[in-house]
Amino acid sequence: AQSVAQPEDQVNVAEGNPLTVKCTYSVSGNPYLFWYVQYPNRGLQFLLKYITGDNLVKGSYGFEAEFNKSQTSFHLKKPSALVSDSALYFCAVRDFNDYKLSFGAGTTVTVRA
Amino acid sequence: DTAVSQTPKYLVTQMGNDKSIKCEQNLGHDTMYWYKQDSKKFLKIMFSYNNKELIINETVPNRFSPKSPDKAHLNLHINSLELGDSAVYFCASSQGFRGEQETQYFGPGTRLLVL
């Protein structure tokens, strides 16, 4: 079985400050990990993924995430948040042996000017 | 030049009706998906097709039936609509469903309201 948890429903930061959105996962095999962002009334957009290789993954719009196998985490980070980063962020995981992607409940990020 | 498109964008209908949602992708992808996003924004996979073959069929009522006439299209037909079917339905596509090919591209969503 596979599952993913986003422990924070909401994250609020000031523009220019670092942004972190937390994600932990549970799989029986090797994980494939993804971050997607959803702006209001839009579909999800891909940000970045970890399949294999370097634990630090860089993605779109200045976001990055670090795969930590021992802590089963894949936190999303941005060094300096922008107001335009305000959106709903989803972490997703797929076990190597599964076909489907399981999404977390989402974290709403609000960046204030 | 829309990558993944869905029609209609909005659908308001009465309980008991039958409706269809259409999805088309022009990315040349082999794999397509249907997701349901409920009012709390929780996203759940419903179905997935790879090269017109059903590969994911989650526990959804059999009132929901996907149809893939070709690799570029995946339609969702819903019979006897119920109030609980009200949600946003997203179509997505990916090159494949393994490894580097499985990045999914989502359509804009179809907002279904059952009255």
CSV table of C-alpha atoms in Angstrom, one decimal:
chain,number,residue,atom,x,y,z
A,1,ALA,CA,0.0,0.0,0.0
A,2,GLN,CA,1.1,3.5,-0.6
A,3,SER,CA,0.1,6.8,1.0
A,4,VAL,CA,1.3,10.4,1.3
A,5,ALA,CA,0.7,13.0,4.0
A,6,GLN,CA,0.9,16.7,3.9
A,7,PRO,CA,0.7,17.6,7.6
A,8,GLU,CA,-0.1,21.3,7.1
A,9,ASP,CA,-3.4,22.4,5.6
A,10,GLN,CA,-2.1,26.0,5.2
A,11,VAL,CA,1.3,27.7,5.1
A,12,ASN,CA,1.5,31.5,5.3
A,13,VAL,CA,4.7,33.3,4.6
A,14,ALA,CA,5.8,36.9,3.7
A,15,GLU,CA,7.0,37.7,0.3
A,16,GLY,CA,10.8,37.2,0.1
A,17,ASN,CA,10.9,34.7,2.9
A,18,PRO,CA,11.7,31.0,2.5
A,19,LEU,CA,8.8,28.7,1.7
A,20,THR,CA,8.6,25.1,2.8
A,21,VAL,CA,5.7,22.7,2.2
A,22,LYS,CA,6.0,19.4,3.9
A,23,CYS,CA,5.4,15.9,2.6
A,24,THR,CA,5.9,12.5,4.0
A,25,TYR,CA,5.2,9.2,2.3
A,26,SER,CA,4.8,5.5,2.9
A,27,VAL,CA,5.5,2.8,0.3
A,28,SER,CA,6.5,-0.8,0.4
A,29,GLY,CA,9.0,-0.5,-2.4
A,30,ASN,CA,10.9,2.4,-4.0
A,31,PRO,CA,9.0,5.7,-4.3
A,32,TYR,CA,8.4,7.9,-7.2
A,33,LEU,CA,7.6,11.3,-5.8
A,34,PHE,CA,6.0,14.4,-7.4
A,35,TRP,CA,4.9,17.9,-6.6
A,36,TYR,CA,2.1,19.6,-8.4
A,37,VAL,CA,0.6,23.1,-8.0
A,38,GLN,CA,-3.0,24.1,-8.6
A,39,TYR,CA,-4.0,27.7,-9.1
A,40,PRO,CA,-7.7,28.7,-8.5
A,41,ASN,CA,-10.1,27.2,-11.0
A,42,ARG,CA,-7.3,25.6,-12.9
A,43,GLY,CA,-5.9,22.1,-13.5
A,44,LEU,CA,-2.8,20.8,-11.7
A,45,GLN,CA,0.6,21.8,-13.1
A,46,PHE,CA,3.7,19.7,-12.7
A,47,LEU,CA,6.5,21.2,-10.6
A,48,LEU,CA,9.1,18.5,-10.1
A,49,LYS,CA,9.7,14.8,-9.5
A,50,TYR,CA,12.1,12.4,-8.0
A,51,ILE,CA,12.5,9.1,-9.8
A,52,THR,CA,16.1,8.2,-9.0
A,53,GLY,CA,19.5,9.8,-8.7
A,54,ASP,CA,20.4,13.0,-7.0
A,55,ASN,CA,18.3,13.5,-3.8
A,56,LEU,CA,18.0,17.3,-4.5
A,57,VAL,CA,15.6,17.9,-7.3
A,58,LYS,CA,15.1,21.3,-9.0
A,59,GLY,CA,11.9,22.2,-10.7
A,60,SER,CA,9.8,24.9,-12.2
A,61,TYR,CA,9.5,28.5,-10.9
A,62,GLY,CA,12.5,28.2,-8.6
A,63,PHE,CA,11.2,25.3,-6.5
A,64,GLU,CA,13.2,22.4,-5.3
A,65,ALA,CA,12.6,19.4,-3.2
A,66,GLU,CA,14.9,17.0,-1.3
A,67,PHE,CA,14.2,13.3,-1.2
A,68,ASN,CA,15.1,11.9,2.3
A,69,LYS,CA,14.8,8.2,2.4
A,70,SER,CA,15.5,7.8,6.1
A,71,GLN,CA,12.8,10.3,7.0
A,72,THR,CA,10.5,9.2,4.2
A,73,SER,CA,10.1,12.9,3.3
A,74,PHE,CA,10.0,15.0,0.1
A,75,HIS,CA,9.6,18.6,1.3
A,76,LEU,CA,9.1,21.3,-1.3
A,77,LYS,CA,11.2,24.5,-0.9
A,78,LYS,CA,11.7,27.9,-2.4
A,79,PRO,CA,14.3,30.3,-1.1
A,80,SER,CA,12.3,33.4,-1.7
A,81,ALA,CA,8.6,33.3,-2.0
A,82,LEU,CA,6.5,35.4,-4.4
A,83,VAL,CA,2.9,36.6,-4.0
A,84,SER,CA,2.3,34.7,-7.3
A,85,ASP,CA,3.3,31.4,-5.5
A,86,SER,CA,0.0,31.5,-3.6
A,87,ALA,CA,-1.8,28.3,-4.6
A,88,LEU,CA,-2.7,24.8,-3.6
A,89,TYR,CA,0.3,22.4,-3.6
A,90,PHE,CA,0.0,18.6,-3.9
A,91,CYS,CA,2.5,16.0,-3.1
A,92,ALA,CA,2.1,12.6,-4.8
A,93,VAL,CA,3.7,9.2,-4.6
A,94,ARG,CA,3.7,6.0,-6.6
A,95,ASP,CA,5.2,2.8,-5.4
A,96,PHE,CA,7.5,1.2,-7.9
A,97,ASN,CA,5.1,-1.8,-8.0
A,98,ASP,CA,1.9,0.2,-8.4
A,99,TYR,CA,0.4,1.8,-11.4
A,100,LYS,CA,-1.5,4.7,-9.7
A,101,LEU,CA,-0.4,8.0,-8.2
A,102,SER,CA,-1.7,8.7,-4.7
A,103,PHE,CA,-2.1,12.4,-3.9
A,104,GLY,CA,-1.8,14.1,-0.6
A,105,ALA,CA,-4.7,16.3,0.7
A,106,GLY,CA,-3.0,19.5,-0.5
A,107,THR,CA,-1.4,22.5,1.3
A,108,THR,CA,-2.7,26.0,0.6
A,109,VAL,CA,0.1,28.4,0.4
A,110,THR,CA,-0.5,32.1,1.0
A,111,VAL,CA,2.3,34.6,0.3
A,112,ARG,CA,1.5,38.0,1.7
A,113,ALA,CA,3.1,41.1,0.2
B,1,ASP,CA,-2.6,24.8,-28.9
B,2,THR,CA,-4.2,23.5,-25.7
B,3,ALA,CA,-2.4,20.4,-24.5
B,4,VAL,CA,-5.2,18.7,-22.6
B,5,SER,CA,-8.7,19.9,-23.2
B,6,GLN,CA,-12.0,19.0,-21.6
B,7,THR,CA,-15.6,19.7,-22.6
B,8,PRO,CA,-17.7,20.9,-21.2
B,9,LYS,CA,-16.1,23.2,-18.6
B,10,TYR,CA,-19.3,23.4,-16.6
B,11,LEU,CA,-22.1,20.9,-16.3
B,12,VAL,CA,-25.3,21.5,-14.3
B,13,THR,CA,-27.8,18.7,-14.4
B,14,GLN,CA,-30.6,17.0,-12.5
B,15,MET,CA,-30.3,13.8,-10.5
B,16,GLY,CA,-31.0,10.7,-12.5
B,17,ASN,CA,-29.7,12.1,-15.8
B,18,ASP,CA,-26.9,10.6,-17.9
B,19,LYS,CA,-24.0,12.8,-19.0
B,20,SER,CA,-20.6,12.6,-20.7
B,21,ILE,CA,-17.4,14.5,-20.3
B,22,LYS,CA,-14.9,14.5,-23.2
B,23,CYS,CA,-11.1,14.8,-23.0
B,24,GLU,CA,-8.6,15.2,-25.8
B,25,GLN,CA,-4.8,15.6,-25.7
B,26,ASN,CA,-2.6,16.7,-28.5
B,27,LEU,CA,0.7,15.8,-26.8
B,28,GLY,CA,1.0,12.4,-28.5
B,29,HIS,CA,0.9,10.7,-25.1
B,30,ASP,CA,0.0,7.0,-24.7
B,31,THR,CA,-1.6,7.2,-21.2
B,32,MET,CA,-4.7,9.1,-20.1
B,33,TYR,CA,-6.4,9.4,-16.7
B,34,TRP,CA,-9.6,10.6,-15.0
B,35,TYR,CA,-9.5,12.1,-11.5
B,36,LYS,CA,-12.2,13.3,-9.2
B,37,GLN,CA,-11.6,16.3,-7.0
B,38,ASP,CA,-14.2,16.7,-4.2
B,39,SER,CA,-15.3,19.9,-2.4
B,40,LYS,CA,-12.4,19.6,0.0
B,41,LYS,CA,-9.9,19.5,-2.9
B,42,PHE,CA,-9.1,15.8,-2.3
B,43,LEU,CA,-7.9,14.3,-5.6
B,44,LYS,CA,-8.5,10.6,-6.4
B,45,ILE,CA,-7.7,8.6,-9.5
B,46,MET,CA,-10.7,6.9,-11.1
B,47,PHE,CA,-9.4,5.3,-14.3
B,48,SER,CA,-6.4,5.2,-16.5
B,49,TYR,CA,-5.9,3.9,-20.1
B,50,ASN,CA,-2.6,3.1,-21.8
B,51,ASN,CA,-2.8,2.8,-25.5
B,52,LYS,CA,-6.5,2.3,-25.2
B,53,GLU,CA,-6.1,-0.4,-22.7
B,54,LEU,CA,-7.6,0.0,-19.2
B,55,ILE,CA,-4.8,-0.2,-16.6
B,56,ILE,CA,-6.3,1.5,-13.6
B,57,ASN,CA,-9.9,0.9,-12.5
B,58,GLU,CA,-10.4,2.2,-9.0
B,59,THR,CA,-13.4,1.5,-6.8
B,60,VAL,CA,-15.9,3.7,-8.4
B,61,PRO,CA,-19.6,3.0,-9.0
B,62,ASN,CA,-20.3,1.2,-12.2
B,63,ARG,CA,-22.4,4.1,-13.2
B,64,PHE,CA,-19.1,5.6,-14.3
B,65,SER,CA,-17.8,4.2,-17.6
B,66,PRO,CA,-14.7,5.4,-19.4
B,67,LYS,CA,-14.3,5.0,-23.1
B,68,SER,CA,-11.1,5.5,-25.1
B,69,PRO,CA,-11.8,5.6,-28.9
B,70,ASP,CA,-8.2,6.3,-29.6
B,71,LYS,CA,-5.0,7.3,-27.8
B,72,ALA,CA,-5.8,11.0,-27.9
B,73,HIS,CA,-9.3,10.7,-26.4
B,74,LEU,CA,-10.7,9.5,-23.1
B,75,ASN,CA,-14.3,10.1,-22.4
B,76,LEU,CA,-16.2,9.6,-19.2
B,77,HIS,CA,-19.9,8.7,-19.2
B,78,ILE,CA,-21.9,8.9,-16.0
B,79,ASN,CA,-25.3,7.2,-15.7
B,80,SER,CA,-28.1,8.0,-13.2
B,81,LEU,CA,-26.3,11.0,-11.7
B,82,GLU,CA,-26.4,11.4,-8.0
B,83,LEU,CA,-25.9,14.4,-5.7
B,84,GLY,CA,-22.6,13.0,-4.5
B,85,ASP,CA,-21.2,13.0,-8.0
B,86,SER,CA,-20.9,16.8,-7.8
B,87,ALA,CA,-17.2,17.5,-8.1
B,88,VAL,CA,-14.5,18.7,-10.4
B,89,TYR,CA,-13.4,16.0,-12.8
B,90,PHE,CA,-9.9,16.3,-14.3
B,91,CYS,CA,-8.5,14.5,-17.3
B,92,ALA,CA,-4.7,14.1,-17.5
B,93,SER,CA,-2.2,12.5,-19.8
B,94,SER,CA,1.4,11.3,-19.7
B,95,GLN,CA,3.9,9.8,-22.2
B,96,GLY,CA,3.7,6.5,-20.3
B,97,PHE,CA,3.0,5.3,-16.8
B,98,ARG,CA,6.5,4.3,-15.6
B,99,GLY,CA,9.5,6.3,-14.6
B,100,GLU,CA,10.5,9.3,-16.5
B,101,GLN,CA,7.5,9.1,-18.8
B,102,GLU,CA,4.8,9.4,-16.1
B,103,THR,CA,4.8,13.2,-15.6
B,104,GLN,CA,1.1,14.0,-15.9
B,105,TYR,CA,-0.4,17.0,-17.7
B,106,PHE,CA,-3.8,18.0,-16.5
B,107,GLY,CA,-6.8,19.5,-18.3
B,108,PRO,CA,-8.6,22.5,-16.9
B,109,GLY,CA,-11.3,20.4,-15.2
B,110,THR,CA,-15.1,20.0,-15.7
B,111,ARG,CA,-17.2,21.3,-12.8
B,112,LEU,CA,-20.2,19.0,-12.4
B,113,LEU,CA,-23.1,20.1,-10.3
B,114,VAL,CA,-26.0,17.7,-9.8
B,115,LEU,CA,-29.2,19.2,-8.5
